[in-house]
């Protein structure tokens, strides 16, 4: 069994100015050792690269979609997620600015009648966890993930260029990066309530250092980051990763602790 090292979790943001909206958290052997906001997506990715460079078997979890539904790749003559990331780097900001088909959610842009709104991995999250992800084609409105994903995918190429694996597209050997979805990891806790956040952390991780526990309940972003890091530290193992098929290599997979 391949052991893994410490975990760095990143709670991402698709905002034009994400300063203070992106959080990073680090956990190892059941302990949360770091939790803080960063000022930019570039800074967050540099932290990921530094973590994976310094941890021989380190793991990083990034909170955005690593690909799009397979039909979108095929209609754009893309044979891999790697080619999608290159296309997003070239065209992503235009997609966001124009909210062109198949994207929707901005003012005057109603939900499109698409062949499929979700990747298989998102549909499975709904079936197994009762969680209802939003479509990555939705780039406007509360809780949307499309904007953050479009502004995140090009960074995956940069991480990969440093020699680190992106699961499930590469051979799965640490150090590696996995896609996470914090709502799957936190479960049905009422995240908007500071009291609920505190109760949740106290029940599952009662030995958190008081300073980090205070930071973790400070906001929903901080809470998502802390829980993501701690859950990955507790449950992530190479052996437990699901079997990868051709569709997974196109669409990606959300890491789920109890798949």
GROMACS .gro file of C-alpha atoms in nm:
model
  259
    1UNK     CA    1   0.000   0.000   0.000
    2UNK     CA    2   0.136   0.341  -0.100
    3UNK     CA    3   0.137   0.572   0.200
    4UNK     CA    4   0.067   0.941   0.161
    5UNK     CA    5   0.216   1.238   0.340
    6UNK     CA    6   0.066   1.562   0.459
    7UNK     CA    7  -0.232   1.723   0.290
    8UNK     CA    8  -0.275   2.077   0.160
    9UNK     CA    9  -0.635   2.177   0.083
   10UNK     CA   10  -0.728   2.487  -0.115
   11UNK     CA   11  -1.071   2.648  -0.099
   12UNK     CA   12  -1.072   2.817  -0.441
   13UNK     CA   13  -1.242   3.130  -0.572
   14UNK     CA   14  -1.339   3.237  -0.921
   15UNK     CA   15  -1.375   3.604  -0.824
   16UNK     CA   16  -1.196   3.860  -1.041
   17UNK     CA   17  -1.024   3.981  -0.726
   18UNK     CA   18  -0.995   3.676  -0.501
   19UNK     CA   19  -0.776   3.840  -0.234
   20UNK     CA   20  -0.869   3.692   0.102
   21UNK     CA   21  -1.133   3.464  -0.054
   22UNK     CA   22  -0.896   3.175  -0.116
   23UNK     CA   23  -0.790   2.973   0.188
   24UNK     CA   24  -0.523   2.709   0.229
   25UNK     CA   25  -0.509   2.453   0.507
   26UNK     CA   26  -0.254   2.187   0.594
   27UNK     CA   27  -0.308   1.868   0.794
   28UNK     CA   28  -0.091   1.574   0.891
   29UNK     CA   29  -0.153   1.273   1.114
   30UNK     CA   30  -0.484   1.407   1.241
   31UNK     CA   31  -0.355   1.754   1.318
   32UNK     CA   32  -0.443   2.081   1.145
   33UNK     CA   33  -0.114   2.267   1.127
   34UNK     CA   34  -0.191   2.565   0.906
   35UNK     CA   35  -0.496   2.765   0.803
   36UNK     CA   36  -0.487   3.106   0.636
   37UNK     CA   37  -0.614   3.311   0.342
   38UNK     CA   38  -0.398   3.400   0.042
   39UNK     CA   39  -0.418   3.695  -0.192
   40UNK     CA   40  -0.436   3.542  -0.538
   41UNK     CA   41  -0.486   3.222  -0.734
   42UNK     CA   42  -0.122   3.236  -0.839
   43UNK     CA   43  -0.012   3.250  -0.476
   44UNK     CA   44  -0.235   2.954  -0.391
   45UNK     CA   45  -0.091   2.746  -0.675
   46UNK     CA   46   0.263   2.842  -0.575
   47UNK     CA   47   0.181   2.711  -0.228
   48UNK     CA   48   0.059   2.385  -0.382
   49UNK     CA   49   0.380   2.347  -0.584
   50UNK     CA   50   0.593   2.428  -0.278
   51UNK     CA   51   0.401   2.174  -0.070
   52UNK     CA   52   0.435   1.897  -0.328
   53UNK     CA   53   0.802   1.981  -0.383
   54UNK     CA   54   0.882   1.956  -0.013
   55UNK     CA   55   0.663   1.653   0.066
   56UNK     CA   56   0.776   1.337  -0.113
   57UNK     CA   57   0.429   1.181  -0.075
   58UNK     CA   58   0.226   1.499  -0.034
   59UNK     CA   59  -0.133   1.538  -0.145
   60UNK     CA   60  -0.314   1.856  -0.249
   61UNK     CA   61  -0.689   1.899  -0.286
   62UNK     CA   62  -0.823   2.181  -0.505
   63UNK     CA   63  -1.184   2.297  -0.486
   64UNK     CA   64  -1.281   2.337  -0.852
   65UNK     CA   65  -1.380   2.117  -1.143
   66UNK     CA   66  -1.088   1.966  -1.330
   67UNK     CA   67  -1.279   1.904  -1.654
   68UNK     CA   68  -1.618   1.936  -1.825
   69UNK     CA   69  -1.873   1.679  -1.947
   70UNK     CA   70  -1.731   1.447  -2.212
   71UNK     CA   71  -1.968   1.569  -2.485
   72UNK     CA   72  -1.819   1.920  -2.461
   73UNK     CA   73  -1.469   1.786  -2.515
   74UNK     CA   74  -1.580   1.577  -2.811
   75UNK     CA   75  -1.770   1.864  -2.976
   76UNK     CA   76  -1.455   2.074  -2.950
   77UNK     CA   77  -1.235   1.795  -3.092
   78UNK     CA   78  -1.050   1.758  -2.762
   79UNK     CA   79  -0.910   1.413  -2.690
   80UNK     CA   80  -0.801   1.477  -2.331
   81UNK     CA   81  -0.848   1.700  -2.030
   82UNK     CA   82  -0.497   1.834  -2.096
   83UNK     CA   83  -0.616   1.973  -2.430
   84UNK     CA   84  -0.920   2.121  -2.253
   85UNK     CA   85  -0.695   2.304  -2.007
   86UNK     CA   86  -0.503   2.457  -2.298
   87UNK     CA   87  -0.828   2.566  -2.464
   88UNK     CA   88  -0.957   2.716  -2.139
   89UNK     CA   89  -0.635   2.914  -2.100
   90UNK     CA   90  -0.690   3.060  -2.448
   91UNK     CA   91  -1.067   3.107  -2.443
   92UNK     CA   92  -1.185   3.091  -2.081
   93UNK     CA   93  -1.199   3.462  -2.007
   94UNK     CA   94  -1.394   3.521  -2.328
   95UNK     CA   95  -1.641   3.249  -2.229
   96UNK     CA   96  -1.689   3.421  -1.895
   97UNK     CA   97  -1.721   3.769  -2.044
   98UNK     CA   98  -1.965   3.673  -2.319
   99UNK     CA   99  -2.145   3.393  -2.131
  100UNK     CA  100  -2.166   3.218  -2.464
  101UNK     CA  101  -2.334   2.881  -2.521
  102UNK     CA  102  -2.324   2.639  -2.345
  103UNK     CA  103  -2.253   2.863  -2.046
  104UNK     CA  104  -2.537   3.038  -1.866
  105UNK     CA  105  -2.635   3.215  -1.546
  106UNK     CA  106  -2.541   3.576  -1.615
  107UNK     CA  107  -2.805   3.846  -1.650
  108UNK     CA  108  -3.031   3.759  -1.943
  109UNK     CA  109  -2.870   3.418  -1.993
  110UNK     CA  110  -3.115   3.150  -1.886
  111UNK     CA  111  -3.032   2.785  -1.833
  112UNK     CA  112  -2.958   2.616  -2.165
  113UNK     CA  113  -3.117   2.295  -2.284
  114UNK     CA  114  -2.798   2.090  -2.298
  115UNK     CA  115  -2.731   1.730  -2.382
  116UNK     CA  116  -2.593   1.690  -2.031
  117UNK     CA  117  -2.526   1.946  -1.759
  118UNK     CA  118  -2.319   1.728  -1.528
  119UNK     CA  119  -2.018   1.502  -1.533
  120UNK     CA  120  -2.066   1.145  -1.414
  121UNK     CA  121  -1.871   1.219  -1.095
  122UNK     CA  122  -2.116   1.497  -1.003
  123UNK     CA  123  -2.413   1.271  -1.067
  124UNK     CA  124  -2.258   1.007  -0.839
  125UNK     CA  125  -2.211   1.263  -0.563
  126UNK     CA  126  -2.584   1.324  -0.580
  127UNK     CA  127  -2.665   0.953  -0.572
  128UNK     CA  128  -2.427   0.850  -0.294
  129UNK     CA  129  -2.415   1.156  -0.070
  130UNK     CA  130  -2.745   1.330  -0.140
  131UNK     CA  131  -2.546   1.632  -0.253
  132UNK     CA  132  -2.665   1.830  -0.553
  133UNK     CA  133  -2.371   1.994  -0.730
  134UNK     CA  134  -2.425   2.286  -0.964
  135UNK     CA  135  -2.342   2.255  -1.331
  136UNK     CA  136  -2.003   2.388  -1.432
  137UNK     CA  137  -2.174   2.549  -1.729
  138UNK     CA  138  -2.346   2.782  -1.481
  139UNK     CA  139  -2.120   3.084  -1.439
  140UNK     CA  140  -2.355   3.321  -1.257
  141UNK     CA  141  -2.566   3.301  -0.944
  142UNK     CA  142  -2.514   3.189  -0.586
  143UNK     CA  143  -2.285   2.893  -0.529
  144UNK     CA  144  -2.172   2.861  -0.891
  145UNK     CA  145  -1.858   2.659  -0.958
  146UNK     CA  146  -1.818   2.725  -1.330
  147UNK     CA  147  -1.627   3.051  -1.300
  148UNK     CA  148  -1.380   2.913  -1.048
  149UNK     CA  149  -1.327   2.602  -1.256
  150UNK     CA  150  -1.258   2.799  -1.574
  151UNK     CA  151  -1.014   3.018  -1.385
  152UNK     CA  152  -0.858   2.712  -1.223
  153UNK     CA  153  -0.803   2.461  -1.503
  154UNK     CA  154  -0.507   2.643  -1.666
  155UNK     CA  155  -0.319   2.621  -1.336
  156UNK     CA  156  -0.341   2.242  -1.349
  157UNK     CA  157  -0.112   2.247  -1.651
  158UNK     CA  158   0.137   2.457  -1.457
  159UNK     CA  159   0.133   2.214  -1.164
  160UNK     CA  160   0.172   1.920  -1.398
  161UNK     CA  161   0.465   2.087  -1.574
  162UNK     CA  162   0.647   2.073  -1.242
  163UNK     CA  163   0.626   1.694  -1.254
  164UNK     CA  164   0.330   1.635  -1.023
  165UNK     CA  165   0.044   1.397  -1.103
  166UNK     CA  166  -0.311   1.522  -1.148
  167UNK     CA  167  -0.556   1.248  -1.048
  168UNK     CA  168  -0.722   1.075  -1.234
  169UNK     CA  169  -0.553   1.189  -1.554
  170UNK     CA  170  -0.202   1.071  -1.464
  171UNK     CA  171  -0.056   0.757  -1.308
  172UNK     CA  172  -0.164   0.783  -0.948
  173UNK     CA  173   0.159   0.812  -0.750
  174UNK     CA  174   0.219   1.084  -0.489
  175UNK     CA  175   0.291   1.368  -0.483
  176UNK     CA  176  -0.038   1.439  -0.655
  177UNK     CA  177  -0.335   1.674  -0.682
  178UNK     CA  178  -0.701   1.572  -0.655
  179UNK     CA  179  -1.029   1.754  -0.713
  180UNK     CA  180  -1.234   1.805  -0.398
  181UNK     CA  181  -1.586   1.925  -0.329
  182UNK     CA  182  -1.606   2.058   0.030
  183UNK     CA  183  -1.981   2.003   0.067
  184UNK     CA  184  -1.926   1.630   0.018
  185UNK     CA  185  -1.658   1.639   0.286
  186UNK     CA  186  -1.847   1.847   0.543
  187UNK     CA  187  -2.181   1.672   0.500
  188UNK     CA  188  -2.512   1.845   0.584
  189UNK     CA  189  -2.381   2.082   0.856
  190UNK     CA  190  -2.540   2.431   0.846
  191UNK     CA  191  -2.227   2.608   0.730
  192UNK     CA  192  -2.379   2.956   0.744
  193UNK     CA  193  -2.408   2.926   1.124
  194UNK     CA  194  -2.092   2.996   1.323
  195UNK     CA  195  -2.239   2.797   1.612
  196UNK     CA  196  -2.300   2.496   1.387
  197UNK     CA  197  -1.949   2.518   1.247
  198UNK     CA  198  -1.804   2.521   1.598
  199UNK     CA  199  -2.019   2.230   1.712
  200UNK     CA  200  -1.921   2.022   1.409
  201UNK     CA  201  -1.549   2.078   1.456
  202UNK     CA  202  -1.572   2.016   1.830
  203UNK     CA  203  -1.743   1.683   1.773
  204UNK     CA  204  -1.510   1.548   1.505
  205UNK     CA  205  -1.179   1.715   1.594
  206UNK     CA  206  -1.199   1.808   1.963
  207UNK     CA  207  -0.821   1.840   1.996
  208UNK     CA  208  -0.772   2.120   1.744
  209UNK     CA  209  -0.539   2.390   1.879
  210UNK     CA  210  -0.760   2.675   1.999
  211UNK     CA  211  -0.607   2.930   1.763
  212UNK     CA  212  -0.667   2.712   1.456
  213UNK     CA  213  -1.014   2.613   1.578
  214UNK     CA  214  -1.104   2.982   1.608
  215UNK     CA  215  -0.974   3.044   1.257
  216UNK     CA  216  -1.163   2.742   1.122
  217UNK     CA  217  -1.501   2.872   1.240
  218UNK     CA  218  -1.424   3.230   1.132
  219UNK     CA  219  -1.600   3.191   0.796
  220UNK     CA  220  -1.750   2.930   0.565
  221UNK     CA  221  -1.437   2.945   0.347
  222UNK     CA  222  -1.206   2.884   0.642
  223UNK     CA  223  -1.433   2.604   0.766
  224UNK     CA  224  -1.444   2.432   0.425
  225UNK     CA  225  -1.066   2.448   0.402
  226UNK     CA  226  -1.004   2.309   0.749
  227UNK     CA  227  -1.252   2.024   0.710
  228UNK     CA  228  -1.124   1.938   0.362
  229UNK     CA  229  -0.765   1.914   0.484
  230UNK     CA  230  -0.861   1.708   0.789
  231UNK     CA  231  -1.090   1.473   0.595
  232UNK     CA  232  -0.827   1.410   0.327
  233UNK     CA  233  -0.568   1.350   0.596
  234UNK     CA  234  -0.798   1.101   0.769
  235UNK     CA  235  -0.928   0.910   0.467
  236UNK     CA  236  -0.711   0.957   0.157
  237UNK     CA  237  -0.522   0.651   0.039
  238UNK     CA  238  -0.410   0.539  -0.303
  239UNK     CA  239  -0.557   0.194  -0.243
  240UNK     CA  240  -0.907   0.331  -0.187
  241UNK     CA  241  -0.922   0.540  -0.504
  242UNK     CA  242  -1.190   0.421  -0.746
  243UNK     CA  243  -1.102   0.236  -1.062
  244UNK     CA  244  -1.040   0.473  -1.350
  245UNK     CA  245  -1.191   0.425  -1.694
  246UNK     CA  246  -1.190   0.619  -2.020
  247UNK     CA  247  -1.470   0.852  -1.909
  248UNK     CA  248  -1.288   0.933  -1.585
  249UNK     CA  249  -0.980   1.031  -1.782
  250UNK     CA  250  -1.190   1.273  -1.986
  251UNK     CA  251  -1.418   1.418  -1.717
  252UNK     CA  252  -1.212   1.376  -1.402
  253UNK     CA  253  -1.328   1.252  -1.063
  254UNK     CA  254  -1.420   1.426  -0.740
  255UNK     CA  255  -1.240   1.262  -0.451
  256UNK     CA  256  -1.498   1.117  -0.211
  257UNK     CA  257  -1.382   0.958   0.117
  258UNK     CA  258  -1.647   0.688   0.122
  259UNK     CA  259  -1.677   0.597  -0.246
   0.00000   0.00000   0.00000
